[in-house]
Coordinates of C-alpha atoms and ligand atoms in Angstrom, one line a residue:
X1 CA 29.6 -6.1 -8.0
X2 CA 28.4 -3.8 -4.8
X3 CA 28.5 -6.1 -1.4
X4 CA 25.7 -4.4 0.2
X5 CA 22.3 -4.9 -1.9
X6 CA 18.8 -2.8 -1.7
X7 CA 16.4 -4.6 0.3
X8 CA 12.9 -4.4 -1.1
X9 CA 9.9 -4.1 1.6
X10 CA 7.1 -5.4 -0.4
X11 CA 3.3 -5.8 0.7
X12 CA 2.0 -9.3 -0.3
X13 CA -1.6 -8.8 -0.4
X14 CA -3.8 -5.7 -1.7
X15 CA -1.9 -3.3 0.1
X16 CA -2.3 -2.0 3.9
X17 CA -0.1 -4.9 5.3
X18 CA 1.4 -2.7 7.5
X19 CA 4.7 -1.6 5.7
X20 CA 4.9 1.5 7.4
X21 CA 5.4 0.3 10.6
X22 CA 8.0 -2.4 9.1
X23 CA 9.7 0.2 7.8
X24 CA 10.0 2.6 10.4
X25 CA 11.3 -0.2 12.8
X26 CA 14.0 -0.9 10.6
X27 CA 14.6 3.0 10.1
X28 CA 14.9 3.4 13.9
X29 CA 18.0 1.2 13.6
X30 CA 19.5 2.9 10.8
X31 CA 22.6 5.4 10.4
X32 CA 22.4 8.8 9.2
X33 CA 24.4 7.5 6.0
X34 CA 21.8 4.8 5.4
X35 CA 18.9 5.2 3.3
X36 CA 15.2 4.6 2.6
X37 CA 14.0 5.1 -0.9
X38 CA 10.3 4.9 -2.4
X39 CA 10.4 3.5 -5.9
X40 CA 6.8 3.7 -7.1
X41 CA 3.5 4.8 -6.3
X42 CA 2.2 8.1 -5.2
X43 CA 0.1 9.5 -2.7
X44 CA -2.5 6.8 -3.2
X45 CA -0.5 5.0 -0.7
X46 CA -1.2 5.4 3.3
X47 CA 1.3 4.1 5.6
X48 CA 0.8 4.7 9.4
X49 CA 3.0 4.6 11.5
X50 CA 3.0 5.5 15.3
X51 CA 5.4 7.9 17.1
X52 CA 5.6 9.0 20.8
X53 CA 2.2 8.2 21.0
X54 CA 0.5 9.6 17.9
X55 CA -0.2 8.4 14.7
X56 CA 0.9 9.6 11.4
X57 CA -0.1 8.6 7.8
X58 CA 2.4 8.9 5.0
X59 CA 1.5 9.2 1.8
X60 CA 4.6 10.1 -0.1
X61 CA 7.5 10.5 2.2
X62 CA 9.2 7.3 3.3
X63 CA 8.2 5.8 6.8
X64 CA 11.7 6.1 8.0
X65 CA 11.4 10.2 8.5
X66 CA 11.5 9.7 12.2
X67 CA 14.6 8.0 12.3
X68 CA 18.2 9.3 11.1
X69 CA 18.7 7.9 7.9
X70 CA 18.3 9.7 4.3
X71 CA 15.1 9.4 2.6
X72 CA 14.3 10.0 -1.0
X73 CA 11.6 10.0 -3.6
X74 CA 12.4 7.7 -6.5
X75 CA 12.4 8.0 -10.1
X76 CA 9.3 5.8 -10.5
X77 CA 6.8 7.8 -8.2
X78 CA 4.2 10.1 -9.1
X79 CA 4.4 13.4 -6.9
X80 CA 1.8 16.0 -6.1
X81 CA 3.5 18.6 -5.1
X82 CA 0.3 20.2 -3.1
X83 CA -0.1 16.8 -1.3
X84 CA 3.9 17.0 -0.7
X85 CA 3.9 20.3 1.2
X86 CA 0.8 19.3 3.1
X87 CA 2.5 16.1 4.3
X88 CA 5.6 18.0 5.2
X89 CA 3.6 20.4 7.5
X90 CA 1.8 17.4 9.4
X91 CA 5.6 16.4 10.5
X92 CA 6.5 18.0 14.0
X93 CA 8.5 20.8 14.0
X94 CA 11.6 19.3 16.1
X95 CA 12.2 16.7 13.5
X96 CA 14.9 17.8 11.3
X97 CA 14.6 16.1 7.9
X98 CA 14.2 18.3 5.2
X99 CA 18.0 17.8 4.8
X100 CA 17.9 14.4 4.8
X101 CA 15.2 14.5 2.1
X102 CA 15.6 14.3 -1.8
X103 CA 13.7 13.7 -4.9
X104 CA 14.5 12.1 -8.3
X105 CA 14.4 14.6 -11.5
X106 CA 12.5 11.3 -13.1
X107 CA 9.7 11.4 -11.0
X108 CA 6.2 12.4 -12.7
X109 CA 4.5 15.3 -11.5
X110 CA 0.9 15.0 -10.6
X111 CA -1.5 18.0 -11.8
X112 CA -4.7 18.9 -10.4
X113 CA -6.4 18.1 -13.9
X114 CA -5.3 14.2 -13.1
X115 CA -7.3 14.1 -10.0
X116 CA -10.1 15.4 -12.2
X117 CA -9.5 12.8 -14.9
X118 CA -9.4 10.1 -12.3
X119 CA -12.5 11.2 -10.3
X120 CA -14.4 11.5 -13.9
X121 CA -13.2 8.6 -15.6
X122 CA -14.3 6.4 -12.5
X123 CA -17.8 7.8 -12.4
X124 CA -18.0 7.1 -15.9
X125 CA -17.3 3.5 -15.5
X126 CA -20.4 3.1 -13.1
X127 CA -20.6 -0.5 -11.7
X128 CA -17.3 -1.4 -13.7
X129 CA -15.3 1.3 -11.8
X130 CA -12.0 0.2 -9.9
X131 CA -12.2 1.9 -6.7
X132 CA -9.2 4.1 -7.3
X133 CA -8.2 6.3 -4.4
X134 CA -9.1 9.4 -6.6
X135 CA -5.8 10.8 -6.4
X136 CA -4.9 11.0 -9.9
X137 CA -2.5 8.4 -10.2
X138 CA -3.5 6.4 -13.5
X139 CA -3.6 9.3 -15.5
X140 CA -0.1 10.6 -14.2
X141 CA 1.3 7.5 -15.1
X142 CA -0.7 7.4 -18.5
X143 CA 1.1 10.7 -19.4
X144 CA 4.4 9.3 -18.8
X145 CA 3.7 6.5 -21.3
X146 CA 2.0 9.0 -23.4
X147 CA 5.6 10.8 -23.5
X148 CA 3.9 13.9 -22.4
X149 CA 4.3 14.0 -18.5
X150 CA 5.8 16.9 -16.8
X151 CA 8.4 15.6 -14.2
X152 CA 10.2 17.0 -11.4
X153 CA 13.2 18.1 -13.0
X154 CA 11.2 20.1 -15.7
X155 CA 10.3 22.8 -12.8
X156 CA 13.7 24.5 -13.0
X157 CA 13.0 25.2 -16.9
X158 CA 11.8 28.4 -18.4
X159 CA 8.8 26.9 -20.3
X160 CA 7.6 25.1 -17.4
X161 CA 4.4 27.2 -16.8
X162 CA 3.9 27.3 -20.4
X163 CA 4.1 23.5 -20.6
X164 CA 1.6 22.9 -17.6
X165 CA -1.0 25.0 -19.0
X166 CA -0.6 23.2 -22.6
X167 CA -1.2 20.1 -21.0
X168 CA -4.0 20.9 -18.5
X169 CA -5.8 22.0 -21.4
X170 CA -5.2 19.0 -23.4
X171 CA -6.6 17.4 -20.4
X172 CA -9.9 19.7 -20.2
X173 CA -10.3 18.7 -23.6
X174 CA -10.0 15.2 -23.0
X175 CA -12.7 15.7 -20.2
X176 CA -15.0 17.6 -22.7
X177 CA -14.6 14.9 -25.6
X178 CA -14.5 11.6 -23.9
X179 CA -16.6 12.1 -20.7
X180 CA -18.6 15.3 -21.8
X181 CA -17.3 16.6 -18.9
X182 CA -16.9 21.1 -18.9
X183 CA -13.8 21.6 -16.6
X184 CA -14.9 24.8 -14.2
X185 CA -12.1 26.9 -12.6
X186 CA -13.8 25.7 -9.3
X187 CA -12.9 22.1 -10.4
X188 CA -9.3 22.6 -9.9
X189 CA -9.0 25.8 -8.1
X190 CA -8.0 24.8 -4.9
X191 CA -5.7 22.1 -5.7
X192 CA -3.8 24.4 -8.3
X193 CA -3.0 27.0 -5.5
X194 CA -1.8 23.8 -3.9
X195 CA 0.1 22.7 -6.9
X196 CA 2.2 26.1 -7.3
X197 CA 2.7 26.5 -3.6
X198 CA 4.1 22.6 -3.6
X199 CA 6.4 23.4 -6.8
X200 CA 7.7 26.6 -4.7
X201 CA 8.6 24.0 -2.1
X202 CA 9.9 21.2 -4.5
X203 CA 12.5 23.8 -6.2
X204 CA 13.9 24.3 -2.8
X205 CA 15.0 20.6 -2.1
X206 CA 17.4 18.4 -3.1
X207 CA 16.9 17.0 -6.7
X208 CA 19.4 14.1 -7.1
X209 CA 19.2 11.0 -9.6
X210 CA 17.8 8.0 -7.7
X211 CA 20.6 5.8 -9.2
X212 CA 23.7 7.8 -8.1
X213 CA 22.3 8.3 -4.6
X214 CA 21.9 4.4 -4.4
X215 CA 25.2 3.8 -6.0
X216 CA 27.1 6.0 -3.9
X217 CA 25.5 4.6 -0.6
X218 CA 26.0 0.7 -1.6
X219 CA 29.4 1.3 -2.8
X220 CA 30.1 2.6 0.7
X221 CA 28.1 -0.5 2.3
X222 CA 25.3 1.7 3.9
X223 CA 21.9 0.1 3.9
X224 CA 19.6 0.7 1.4
X225 CA 15.8 0.0 2.2
X226 CA 13.3 0.3 -1.0
X227 CA 9.8 0.7 0.7
X228 CA 7.0 -0.4 -1.7
X229 CA 3.5 0.9 -1.8
X230 CA 0.5 -0.8 -2.3
X231 CA 0.8 -4.4 -2.7
X232 CA 1.8 -7.4 -5.1
X233 CA -1.7 -8.0 -6.2
X234 CA -2.4 -4.3 -7.2
X235 CA 0.8 -4.7 -9.5
X236 CA -0.2 -3.2 -12.8
X237 CA 1.0 -6.3 -14.8
X238 CA 0.9 -9.0 -12.5
X239 CA -1.8 -8.3 -9.8
X240 CA -5.7 -9.0 -10.5
X241 CA -5.5 -6.8 -13.6
X242 CA -7.7 -4.6 -14.3
X243 CA -8.3 -4.3 -10.4
X244 CA -4.9 -2.6 -10.0
X245 CA -3.0 0.4 -9.2
X246 CA -0.8 1.9 -12.3
X247 CA 2.6 0.9 -11.2
X248 CA 4.9 -2.1 -10.5
X249 CA 4.6 -2.6 -7.0
X250 CA 6.5 -6.0 -6.9
X251 CA 10.6 -6.3 -6.2
X252 CA 11.6 -6.1 -10.0
X253 CA 10.1 -2.6 -9.9
X254 CA 12.7 -1.7 -7.5
X255 CA 15.0 -1.8 -10.5
X256 CA 13.6 -0.1 -13.1
X257 CA 11.7 2.4 -10.7
X258 CA 14.9 3.5 -9.4
X259 CA 17.1 3.2 -12.4
X260 CA 19.8 0.8 -11.2
X261 CA 20.8 -2.8 -12.5
X262 CA 18.6 -5.4 -10.9
X263 CA 21.5 -7.3 -9.3
X264 CA 21.7 -4.4 -7.0
X265 CA 18.5 -5.7 -5.6
X266 CA 18.5 -8.1 -2.9
X267 CA 15.9 -10.6 -1.4
X268 CA 12.7 -8.9 -0.8
X269 CA 11.0 -8.8 3.1
X270 CA 7.6 -9.7 2.1
X271 CA 4.9 -8.3 4.6
X272 CA 1.3 -9.8 5.1
X273 CA -1.5 -9.6 7.6
X274 CA -2.8 -12.7 9.3
X275 CA -5.8 -12.1 7.5
X276 CA -6.7 -10.3 4.2
X277 CA -8.2 -7.3 3.3
X278 CA -8.8 -5.3 0.0
X279 CA -10.0 -1.8 -0.8
X280 CA -11.7 -0.9 -4.0
X281 CA -13.3 -3.1 -6.3
X282 CA -11.9 -6.7 -7.6
X283 CA -11.7 -10.4 -7.0
X284 CA -11.1 -11.4 -3.2
X285 CA -12.0 -15.1 -3.4
X286 CA -11.9 -15.4 0.6
X287 CA -14.0 -12.7 1.3
X288 CA -16.2 -12.8 4.7
X289 CA -19.8 -12.3 3.6
X290 CA -18.6 -12.6 -0.2
X291 CA -20.5 -10.1 -2.8
X292 CA -22.7 -8.9 0.1
X293 CA -19.7 -7.8 1.9
X294 CA -18.0 -6.1 -1.4
X295 CA -21.5 -4.4 -2.0
X296 CA -21.7 -2.7 1.6
X297 CA -18.1 -1.9 1.6
X298 CA -18.8 -0.3 -1.7
X299 CA -21.6 1.7 -0.6
X300 CA -21.6 2.1 3.2
X301 CA -19.6 4.7 5.5
X302 CA -17.9 3.6 8.7
X303 CA -20.4 5.7 11.2
X304 CA -23.1 4.2 9.7
X305 CA -21.6 0.6 10.0
X306 CA -20.8 1.4 13.5
X307 CA -24.4 2.4 14.4
X308 CA -25.6 -0.8 12.6
X309 CA -23.6 -3.3 13.9
X310 CA -22.5 -1.8 17.6
X311 CA -21.0 -5.0 18.8
X312 CA -20.4 -7.1 15.7
X313 CA -19.6 -10.8 17.0
X314 CA -16.2 -12.5 15.5
X315 CA -17.4 -15.9 16.3
X316 CA -20.9 -15.2 14.6
X317 CA -22.4 -18.0 12.3
X318 CA -22.8 -15.2 9.5
X319 CA -20.0 -14.9 7.9
X320 CA -21.0 -11.6 6.9
X321 CA -21.0 -10.1 10.3
X322 CA -17.9 -11.8 11.0
X323 CA -16.3 -9.5 8.1
X324 CA -17.4 -6.6 10.0
X325 CA -16.1 -7.6 13.4
X326 CA -12.6 -8.5 12.1
X327 CA -12.7 -4.8 10.2
X328 CA -13.7 -3.1 13.7
X329 CA -11.1 -5.3 15.4
X330 CA -8.6 -4.6 13.1
X331 CA -9.6 -1.0 12.3
X332 CA -9.7 -1.8 8.7
X333 CA -10.6 1.7 7.4
X334 CA -8.8 3.5 4.6
X335 CA -6.3 5.3 5.7
X336 CA -6.3 7.7 2.5
X337 CA -10.0 7.8 1.8
X338 CA -11.8 6.2 5.0
X339 CA -13.4 4.1 3.2
X340 CA -14.4 0.4 4.4
X341 CA -11.7 -2.5 3.9
X342 CA -13.2 -5.4 2.7
X343 CA -12.2 -8.6 5.0
X344 CA -11.4 -12.2 4.5
X345 CA -9.5 -15.2 5.3
X346 CA -5.9 -15.5 4.2
X347 CA -5.2 -16.9 0.9
X348 CA -2.4 -19.4 0.7
X349 CA -2.5 -19.5 -3.5
X350 CA -2.3 -15.9 -3.6
X351 CA 0.2 -15.6 -1.0
X352 CA 2.6 -18.3 -2.8
X353 CA 2.2 -16.3 -6.1
X354 CA 3.3 -13.2 -4.3
X355 CA 6.1 -14.9 -2.3
X356 CA 7.5 -16.1 -5.5
X357 CA 7.1 -13.1 -8.0
X358 CA 9.2 -11.5 -5.3
X359 CA 11.6 -14.3 -4.1
X360 CA 11.1 -12.8 -0.5
X361 CA 12.2 -15.9 1.6
X362 CA 12.2 -13.3 4.9
X363 CA 8.4 -12.4 5.9
X364 CA 6.7 -10.6 8.1
X365 CA 3.3 -11.6 9.7
X366 CA 1.2 -8.5 11.0
X367 CA -2.2 -7.9 13.2
X368 CA -2.0 -11.3 14.7
X369 CA -3.3 -9.8 17.9
X370 CA -6.4 -8.8 15.8
X371 CA -7.7 -12.6 15.5
X372 CA -7.4 -12.4 19.8
X373 CA -10.9 -12.5 20.2
X374 CA -11.8 -15.5 17.5
X375 CA -12.2 -18.9 18.6
X376 CA -11.2 -20.4 15.4
X377 CA -9.6 -18.9 12.4
X378 CA -9.5 -20.2 8.5
X379 CA -6.9 -20.3 5.9
X380 CA -7.7 -21.4 2.4
X381 CA -4.9 -23.9 1.2
X382 CA -6.3 -24.2 -2.3
X383 CA -9.1 -23.2 -5.0
X384 CA -11.5 -25.4 -6.4
X385 CA -11.9 -24.0 -10.1
X386 CA -14.1 -26.1 -12.6
X387 CA -14.3 -29.1 -10.2
X388 CA -10.6 -29.3 -9.9
X389 CA -8.3 -28.7 -6.9
X390 CA -5.4 -26.2 -7.9
X391 CA -3.2 -23.3 -6.2
X392 CA -2.6 -21.8 -9.5
X393 CA -3.8 -18.4 -9.8
X394 CA -5.9 -17.8 -13.1
X395 CA -4.7 -15.4 -15.2
X396 CA -8.2 -13.3 -15.2
X397 CA -9.1 -14.0 -11.4
X398 CA -12.2 -12.2 -11.7
X399 CA -13.9 -13.7 -14.0
X400 CA -13.4 -17.3 -12.6
X401 CA -15.8 -18.8 -10.3
X402 CA -13.7 -20.1 -7.2
X403 CA -14.7 -22.4 -4.5
X404 CA -11.8 -22.1 -1.6
X405 CA -10.9 -25.2 0.2
X406 CA -10.1 -23.7 4.1
X407 CA -8.1 -25.2 7.1
X408 CA -9.2 -24.0 10.6
X409 CA -6.9 -23.1 13.6
X410 CA -7.9 -22.9 17.1
X411 CA -7.1 -19.3 18.8
X412 CA -5.3 -18.6 21.6
X413 CA -7.1 -18.1 24.9
X414 CA -5.7 -14.7 26.2
X415 CA -4.7 -11.5 24.8
X416 CA -1.1 -11.9 22.8
X417 CA -0.1 -9.0 24.8
X418 CA -0.3 -11.2 27.7
X419 CA 2.5 -13.2 26.8
X420 CA 5.2 -10.7 26.3
X421 CA 7.7 -11.3 23.9
X422 CA 6.5 -15.1 23.3
X423 CA 3.9 -16.2 21.5
X424 CA 1.2 -18.7 22.5
X425 CA 1.7 -22.5 21.3
X426 CA -1.5 -22.1 19.2
X427 CA -0.1 -18.9 17.4
X428 CA 2.8 -21.0 16.6
X429 CA 1.2 -23.7 15.3
X430 CA -0.5 -21.3 12.7
X431 CA 3.0 -19.8 12.1
X432 CA 4.7 -22.9 11.8
X433 CA 1.9 -24.2 9.3
X434 CA 2.4 -20.8 7.5
X435 CA 6.3 -21.1 7.3
X436 CA 6.0 -25.0 5.9
X437 CA 3.4 -23.9 3.2
X438 CA 5.1 -20.7 2.1
X439 CA 8.4 -22.3 2.1
X440 CA 9.6 -18.7 4.1
X441 CA 10.6 -17.7 7.3
X442 CA 8.6 -15.5 9.3
X443 CA 11.1 -13.4 10.8
X444 CA 8.6 -10.7 13.0
X445 CA 5.0 -11.2 14.2
X446 CA 3.2 -7.8 14.6
X447 CA 1.2 -7.7 18.0
X448 CA -0.1 -4.3 17.8
X449 CA 0.0 -0.9 16.2
X450 CA 3.0 0.3 17.8
X451 CA 6.7 -0.2 16.7
X452 CA 7.3 -2.2 20.0
X453 CA 4.5 -4.5 19.3
X454 CA 6.7 -7.3 17.6
X455 CA 7.8 -10.7 18.4
X456 CA 11.2 -11.2 16.9
X457 CA 12.0 -14.8 15.6
X458 CA 15.4 -16.4 14.4
X459 CA 17.3 -13.7 16.7
Ligands
LIG1 P1 0.9 0.0 5.0 O1 0.0 0.9 3.9 O2 1.1 -1.2 4.6 O3 1.8 1.0 5.6 O4 -0.4 -0.3 6.1 P2 -1.4 0.7 6.8 O5 -1.1 1.7 7.5 O6 -2.6 1.2 5.6 O7 -2.5 -0.4 7.6 C1 -2.1 -0.9 8.5 C2 -2.5 -0.5 9.9 O8 -2.5 -1.7 10.8 C3 -2.2 0.6 10.6 O9 -3.4 1.0 11.2 C4 -1.2 0.4 11.4 O10 -0.9 1.0 12.4 C5 -1.9 -1.1 11.8 N1 -1.0 -2.2 12.4 C6 0.5 -2.5 11.5 N2 0.9 -3.5 12.5 C7 -0.2 -3.9 13.3 C8 0.0 -5.1 14.1 O11 0.8 -5.9 14.3 N3 -1.1 -4.7 14.8 C9 -2.0 -4.5 14.9 N4 -3.2 -4.3 15.9 N5 -2.2 -3.1 14.0 C10 -1.1 -3.2 13.1
LIG2 P1 -0.8 1.1 0.7 O1 0.7 1.5 0.4 C1 -4.6 -0.2 -0.5 C2 -6.2 0.6 -4.4 C3 -7.5 1.3 -4.7 C4 -7.9 0.6 -6.0 C5 -6.6 0.5 -6.7 C6 -6.5 1.6 -7.8 O2 -1.5 2.0 1.7 O3 -0.7 -0.2 0.8 P2 -5.3 4.0 -7.4 O4 -5.9 5.3 -6.8 O5 -3.7 3.5 -7.3 O6 -5.7 4.2 -9.1 O7 -6.5 2.7 -7.0 O8 -5.8 0.3 -5.9 N1 -5.0 1.0 -3.7 C7 -4.7 0.5 -2.5 N2 -5.1 -0.2 -1.6 N3 -3.5 0.3 -0.2 C8 -2.8 1.2 -1.0 O9 -1.3 1.9 -0.7 C9 -3.5 1.2 -2.1 N4 -3.2 2.3 -3.1 C10 -3.9 1.8 -4.3 O10 -8.1 1.4 -3.4 O11 -8.7 -0.5 -5.5
LIG3 MG1 -2.0 1.7 3.4

């Protein structure tokens, strides 16, 4: 049995909890022999980090790129080679990382026709769409389970191009037969150019089995961090199906996503915001403004919202306006797609569910500063379903009519930044309530977007 274990860093909500910042902070303390790996997802992820006063959004590359540790794109990922190449170009020249970067041969390649399949099938669903990021993630994983996917290891085979053309043709046939969509060369031309340039780049990178890399690191007692993408409620099986992504986002996904025994995986650190957001369609019991907000966020652009609501009031009696104020204050705009993130209050039943599924006994609470300008905040402590109070999450959350029971908390009077490394008493009341109710410790509290905007507890 190895002494060190992998630490999964997992989102406990619907993604965008601040995982990137959390991982970057840990990474800044790691040594060159330590390891940060992604184990699932693809460039549907958008992990924002601040480095030397500039913000970066990482989609495929682990958020530890500015540290010294080794970084690895694991077996459970889907990788768009063109997107990887573009992302690599955004990293400043003085950061040497290509010698620290490796990729699993088992990771699935996202092809231009996967991206087309994603967007055409979403359009076809009309009002029933999932709200996918349109990055071809679901069709890429579909090909894995259909046992016909191209994987990173295949790029060294002589027949790779032939297999690519065959599979792309099968995709075009599906587009034609199932969706009555005739693929034109214009649809995929640019992405194909990027794909082949990306393949060239991939051939120059270090391709290593995730499992051997991890075994070696754990065996030498180095630190291994597994950076989750998306969030627990987007897990393909245990999230709010069907409004989910197509991979296992939970801590259980670390073992299967990397090909390692489950006993190598240690306790997860769970990350959640001081409120809730969701991007795309699907159930969101605590959404401020309810259905009106969901439709607004589906149909409107940020520029329009800004013009229409110059100064939304976080203390408005109109919950829809409060939700807009929360979005503005937290800058809740999709890092990948620029869509409006739906906003709402913290949801204890869902958080408990997520904590249990990941066994996350250490938590990071982010974006507490975003609540500075509220007078009062709310937390949903239970649901009323068919007249009964419960904290059980129904199997088909999106079909069930839920009434939320709320508890209110007063908000601190000054900005959190005025309190330095401490927290005002009102914030501590809120945090201690969460710790007691959730049965877990909140080890970090995020008080701003940059790496140093953190109050450490229990140290
Ligand atoms: P991820 O996908 O989980 O990595 O999260 P995103 O990067 O998509 O979204 C989180 C956003 O919140 C980013 O813009 C971060 O810079 C920002 N952020 C993270 N932690 C904090 C915090 O404690 N306070 C504030 N104000 N912003 C934060
Ligand atoms: P990070 O890692 C928030 C959402 C999409 C959509 C659903 C399915 O930044 O937290 P997909 O493109 O995977 O088929 O979309 O999942 N989604 C995310 N929402 N953060 C993410 O990643 C997401 N990745 C996918 O909006 O509702
Ligand atoms: Mg994100």
